[in-house]
CSV table of C-alpha atoms and ligand atoms in Angstrom, one decimal:
chain,number,residue,atom,x,y,z
A,305,UNK,CA,-19.5,64.4,-37.2
A,306,UNK,CA,-20.4,64.0,-33.5
A,307,UNK,CA,-23.3,62.0,-32.1
A,308,UNK,CA,-25.0,65.0,-30.8
A,309,UNK,CA,-24.6,66.8,-34.2
A,310,UNK,CA,-26.5,63.8,-36.1
A,311,UNK,CA,-29.2,64.0,-33.4
A,312,UNK,CA,-29.9,67.8,-33.8
A,313,UNK,CA,-29.9,67.4,-37.7
A,314,UNK,CA,-32.1,64.5,-37.4
A,315,UNK,CA,-34.3,66.5,-35.2
A,316,UNK,CA,-34.5,69.3,-37.4
A,317,UNK,CA,-35.4,67.0,-40.4
A,318,UNK,CA,-38.0,65.1,-38.6
A,319,UNK,CA,-39.8,68.3,-37.6
A,320,UNK,CA,-39.4,69.5,-41.4
A,321,UNK,CA,-40.9,66.1,-42.6
A,322,UNK,CA,-43.8,66.0,-39.9
A,323,UNK,CA,-44.9,69.4,-41.4
A,324,UNK,CA,-44.7,68.4,-45.0
A,325,UNK,CA,-47.8,69.6,-47.2
A,326,UNK,CA,-46.0,68.8,-50.6
A,327,UNK,CA,-48.4,66.2,-51.7
A,328,UNK,CA,-52.2,67.4,-51.3
A,329,UNK,CA,-53.5,63.8,-52.5
A,330,UNK,CA,-51.7,62.1,-49.6
A,331,UNK,CA,-52.5,64.8,-47.1
A,332,UNK,CA,-56.1,64.3,-47.8
A,333,UNK,CA,-55.9,60.6,-47.7
A,334,UNK,CA,-54.1,60.3,-44.4
A,335,UNK,CA,-56.5,62.7,-42.9
A,336,UNK,CA,-59.7,60.8,-44.2
A,337,UNK,CA,-58.2,57.3,-43.1
A,338,UNK,CA,-57.8,58.8,-39.5
A,339,UNK,CA,-61.3,59.9,-39.4
A,340,UNK,CA,-62.9,56.5,-41.0
A,341,UNK,CA,-60.2,54.2,-39.2
A,342,UNK,CA,-60.8,50.5,-39.2
A,343,UNK,CA,-63.2,48.8,-36.4
A,344,UNK,CA,-60.4,47.3,-34.3
A,345,UNK,CA,-58.7,50.7,-33.9
A,346,UNK,CA,-61.9,52.6,-33.8
A,347,UNK,CA,-60.8,54.0,-30.3
A,348,UNK,CA,-57.6,55.2,-31.1
A,349,UNK,CA,-56.3,58.4,-32.4
A,350,UNK,CA,-54.3,58.1,-35.5
A,351,UNK,CA,-51.1,60.0,-35.9
A,352,UNK,CA,-52.1,61.1,-39.6
A,353,UNK,CA,-48.9,63.1,-40.3
A,354,UNK,CA,-46.0,62.3,-42.5
A,355,UNK,CA,-43.4,60.0,-40.8
A,356,UNK,CA,-40.1,60.6,-40.5
A,357,UNK,CA,-37.3,57.7,-40.1
A,358,UNK,CA,-36.2,56.6,-36.5
A,359,UNK,CA,-33.2,54.7,-35.1
A,360,UNK,CA,-29.6,55.0,-34.3
A,361,UNK,CA,-28.1,58.0,-35.5
A,362,UNK,CA,-24.8,56.5,-35.8
A,363,UNK,CA,-26.2,53.3,-37.8
A,364,UNK,CA,-24.4,51.4,-40.3
A,365,UNK,CA,-27.4,49.5,-41.4
A,366,UNK,CA,-30.2,51.7,-43.2
A,367,UNK,CA,-33.4,50.1,-44.1
A,368,UNK,CA,-35.8,51.7,-46.9
A,369,UNK,CA,-39.3,50.8,-47.0
A,370,UNK,CA,-42.2,52.0,-49.2
A,371,UNK,CA,-44.2,54.4,-47.1
A,372,UNK,CA,-46.2,54.1,-43.8
A,373,UNK,CA,-49.2,51.7,-43.6
A,374,UNK,CA,-52.5,53.5,-43.5
A,375,UNK,CA,-53.3,51.5,-40.1
A,376,UNK,CA,-49.9,51.0,-39.3
A,377,UNK,CA,-47.2,53.8,-39.1
A,378,UNK,CA,-50.2,56.3,-40.0
A,379,UNK,CA,-51.8,55.2,-36.9
A,380,UNK,CA,-49.1,54.7,-34.5
A,381,UNK,CA,-46.6,57.6,-35.8
A,382,UNK,CA,-43.8,55.1,-36.1
A,383,UNK,CA,-42.7,53.3,-39.3
A,384,UNK,CA,-43.4,49.5,-39.3
A,385,UNK,CA,-45.1,49.7,-36.1
A,386,UNK,CA,-48.5,48.1,-35.3
A,387,UNK,CA,-48.9,45.9,-38.4
A,388,UNK,CA,-47.9,42.8,-39.8
A,389,UNK,CA,-44.9,43.9,-42.0
A,390,UNK,CA,-43.8,45.6,-38.6
A,391,UNK,CA,-44.0,42.3,-37.0
A,392,UNK,CA,-41.7,40.8,-39.6
A,393,UNK,CA,-39.2,44.0,-39.4
A,394,UNK,CA,-39.1,43.7,-35.6
A,395,UNK,CA,-38.4,40.1,-35.3
A,396,UNK,CA,-35.8,40.1,-38.0
A,397,UNK,CA,-34.0,43.3,-36.5
A,398,UNK,CA,-34.1,41.6,-33.0
A,399,UNK,CA,-32.9,38.1,-34.2
A,400,UNK,CA,-29.8,39.6,-36.1
A,401,UNK,CA,-29.0,41.9,-33.0
A,402,UNK,CA,-30.2,45.1,-34.5
A,403,UNK,CA,-32.9,45.9,-31.9
A,404,UNK,CA,-33.9,45.4,-28.1
A,405,UNK,CA,-37.1,43.5,-28.7
A,406,UNK,CA,-38.9,41.4,-31.2
A,407,UNK,CA,-41.8,43.5,-31.4
A,408,UNK,CA,-43.0,46.8,-32.4
A,409,UNK,CA,-46.5,47.8,-31.4
A,410,UNK,CA,-46.2,51.6,-30.5
A,411,UNK,CA,-44.0,54.6,-29.9
A,412,UNK,CA,-43.6,54.0,-26.1
A,413,UNK,CA,-43.0,50.1,-26.5
A,414,UNK,CA,-39.4,50.2,-25.8
A,415,UNK,CA,-38.4,49.0,-29.4
A,416,UNK,CA,-35.2,50.6,-29.9
A,417,UNK,CA,-32.6,50.0,-32.9
A,418,UNK,CA,-28.9,49.5,-32.6
A,419,UNK,CA,-26.8,50.3,-35.5
A,420,UNK,CA,-29.9,50.2,-37.8
A,421,UNK,CA,-32.3,53.0,-39.0
A,422,UNK,CA,-35.4,52.8,-40.9
A,423,UNK,CA,-37.0,55.0,-43.2
A,424,UNK,CA,-39.0,55.1,-46.3
A,425,UNK,CA,-39.2,56.2,-50.1
A,426,UNK,CA,-42.5,58.2,-49.0
A,427,UNK,CA,-43.4,59.4,-45.6
A,428,UNK,CA,-47.1,59.6,-46.1
A,429,UNK,CA,-49.5,56.3,-46.4
A,430,UNK,CA,-50.7,56.3,-50.2
A,431,UNK,CA,-53.9,54.8,-51.4
A,432,UNK,CA,-53.2,51.2,-52.5
A,433,UNK,CA,-49.9,51.5,-51.3
A,434,UNK,CA,-48.9,53.4,-54.2
A,435,UNK,CA,-47.4,56.7,-54.3
A,436,UNK,CA,-47.3,58.6,-57.9
A,437,UNK,CA,-43.8,59.2,-59.4
A,438,UNK,CA,-44.3,63.0,-58.5
A,439,UNK,CA,-45.1,62.1,-54.8
A,440,UNK,CA,-42.1,59.9,-54.7
A,441,UNK,CA,-40.0,62.6,-56.1
A,442,UNK,CA,-41.4,65.2,-53.8
A,443,UNK,CA,-40.1,62.9,-50.9
A,444,UNK,CA,-36.9,62.0,-52.2
A,445,UNK,CA,-35.3,65.1,-50.7
A,446,UNK,CA,-35.7,63.6,-47.3
A,447,UNK,CA,-34.0,60.4,-48.1
A,448,UNK,CA,-31.1,62.5,-49.5
A,449,UNK,CA,-30.9,64.6,-46.3
A,450,UNK,CA,-31.2,61.3,-44.1
A,451,UNK,CA,-28.3,59.8,-46.1
A,452,UNK,CA,-26.1,62.8,-45.7
A,453,UNK,CA,-26.7,62.7,-41.9
A,454,UNK,CA,-26.4,59.3,-41.4
A,455,UNK,CA,-22.8,59.5,-42.6
A,456,UNK,CA,-21.7,55.9,-41.1
A,457,UNK,CA,-24.3,54.0,-43.4
A,458,UNK,CA,-22.4,51.3,-45.3
A,459,UNK,CA,-25.2,48.8,-46.2
A,460,UNK,CA,-28.8,49.4,-47.2
A,461,UNK,CA,-31.6,47.3,-47.6
A,462,UNK,CA,-34.4,48.1,-49.8
A,463,UNK,CA,-37.6,46.5,-49.3
A,464,UNK,CA,-39.3,46.2,-52.7
A,465,UNK,CA,-38.9,47.4,-56.0
A,466,UNK,CA,-39.9,51.2,-55.4
A,467,UNK,CA,-37.9,51.4,-52.7
A,468,UNK,CA,-34.7,50.0,-54.5
A,469,UNK,CA,-35.7,52.5,-57.6
A,470,UNK,CA,-36.0,55.4,-55.2
A,471,UNK,CA,-32.7,54.6,-53.6
A,472,UNK,CA,-30.9,54.1,-57.2
A,473,UNK,CA,-32.2,57.2,-58.2
A,474,UNK,CA,-30.9,59.2,-55.3
A,475,UNK,CA,-27.3,57.7,-55.7
A,476,UNK,CA,-27.3,58.0,-59.5
A,477,UNK,CA,-27.3,54.2,-60.1
A,478,UNK,CA,-28.7,53.7,-63.7
A,479,UNK,CA,-29.9,50.1,-65.3
A,480,UNK,CA,-30.0,48.2,-62.1
A,481,UNK,CA,-32.7,45.4,-61.9
A,482,UNK,CA,-34.7,44.5,-58.5
A,483,UNK,CA,-34.5,40.9,-57.8
A,484,UNK,CA,-34.5,39.5,-53.9
A,485,UNK,CA,-31.6,39.0,-52.2
A,486,UNK,CA,-29.6,40.8,-55.2
A,487,UNK,CA,-26.7,42.7,-54.0
A,488,UNK,CA,-25.0,45.8,-55.6
A,489,UNK,CA,-21.9,47.8,-54.6
A,490,UNK,CA,-22.0,51.5,-55.2
A,491,UNK,CA,-19.3,53.7,-54.0
A,492,UNK,CA,-19.2,53.4,-50.1
A,493,UNK,CA,-22.8,51.4,-50.1
A,494,UNK,CA,-23.6,47.7,-50.5
A,495,UNK,CA,-27.2,47.7,-51.5
A,496,UNK,CA,-29.3,44.5,-51.0
A,497,UNK,CA,-32.9,43.9,-52.3
A,498,UNK,CA,-35.6,42.3,-50.5
A,499,UNK,CA,-39.3,41.5,-51.1
A,500,UNK,CA,-41.1,43.8,-48.9
A,501,UNK,CA,-42.6,42.0,-45.6
A,502,UNK,CA,-46.2,43.0,-46.6
A,503,UNK,CA,-49.0,40.6,-46.0
A,504,UNK,CA,-49.5,40.1,-49.6
A,505,UNK,CA,-46.2,38.8,-49.9
A,506,UNK,CA,-45.7,36.6,-46.6
A,507,UNK,CA,-49.2,35.3,-47.1
A,508,UNK,CA,-48.5,33.9,-50.4
A,509,UNK,CA,-45.1,32.7,-49.5
A,510,UNK,CA,-43.5,35.2,-51.8
A,511,UNK,CA,-41.3,35.9,-48.9
A,512,UNK,CA,-40.7,33.2,-46.4
A,513,UNK,CA,-39.1,33.7,-43.1
A,514,UNK,CA,-35.8,31.9,-44.2
A,515,UNK,CA,-35.2,34.0,-47.3
A,516,UNK,CA,-36.1,37.0,-45.1
A,517,UNK,CA,-33.7,36.3,-42.2
A,518,UNK,CA,-30.9,35.6,-44.7
A,519,UNK,CA,-31.0,39.2,-46.0
A,520,UNK,CA,-30.2,40.6,-42.8
A,521,UNK,CA,-28.0,38.1,-41.7
A,522,UNK,CA,-25.9,39.0,-44.8
A,523,UNK,CA,-26.3,42.6,-44.2
A,524,UNK,CA,-24.9,42.2,-40.6
A,525,UNK,CA,-21.8,40.0,-42.2
A,526,UNK,CA,-21.0,42.9,-44.5
A,527,UNK,CA,-20.9,45.5,-42.1
A,528,UNK,CA,-18.1,43.9,-40.2
B,636,SF4,S1,-45.1,62.0,-49.1
B,636,SF4,FE1,-43.1,63.2,-48.7
B,636,SF4,S2,-43.1,65.0,-49.9
B,636,SF4,FE2,-45.5,64.1,-49.8
B,636,SF4,S3,-46.5,65.3,-48.4
B,636,SF4,FE3,-45.7,63.1,-47.3
B,636,SF4,S4,-43.8,63.9,-46.5
B,636,SF4,FE4,-44.3,65.6,-47.8
């Protein structure tokens, strides 16, 4: 498949995702969040729509997160952008040669991915970061389509148990258990688990920088 074809297919998919209304609970939640906001972003207009993935259409590395953050991606319109998880993702990608800069603040900040693509198990921010099983099932078709379009992907990093389980379900992998830094080979994919870089995990030191960086350094080695 030619690059232009990847780009066109991704654009069509992006449009489909952005207009998706399959989960009424989440549609209502992201709309409410955009009206209530938080004090520090009170003057900003929130994106408040489902989020498509983004990155290099010819990427070998796919990163699967849980879902957009209520005041991060749901505000800025790009996954892992404008919140503390995004700070960790942007820096580790930059440090390992997958991004043009170490910060991801807004859609027009020049943060561009190279050989990497970021997506999520659910595309709408869920209350308490907990999508229901039905919402994850609704959204799985988009991840499936992305994996089909991004045909150069060989390494998948799953950020957290929910992302890992969504990935396994999609690929028909049974009985695999999530553990930080564990690796699984399935057909053409090497799947690496990592704790999600949520503030809850980083502030409690459940995830520290050295462990986090090691996941991406390993992914890079495996792509060669
Ligand atoms: S979570 Fe996914 S399936 Fe549900 S409304 Fe958002 S984009 Fe659609």
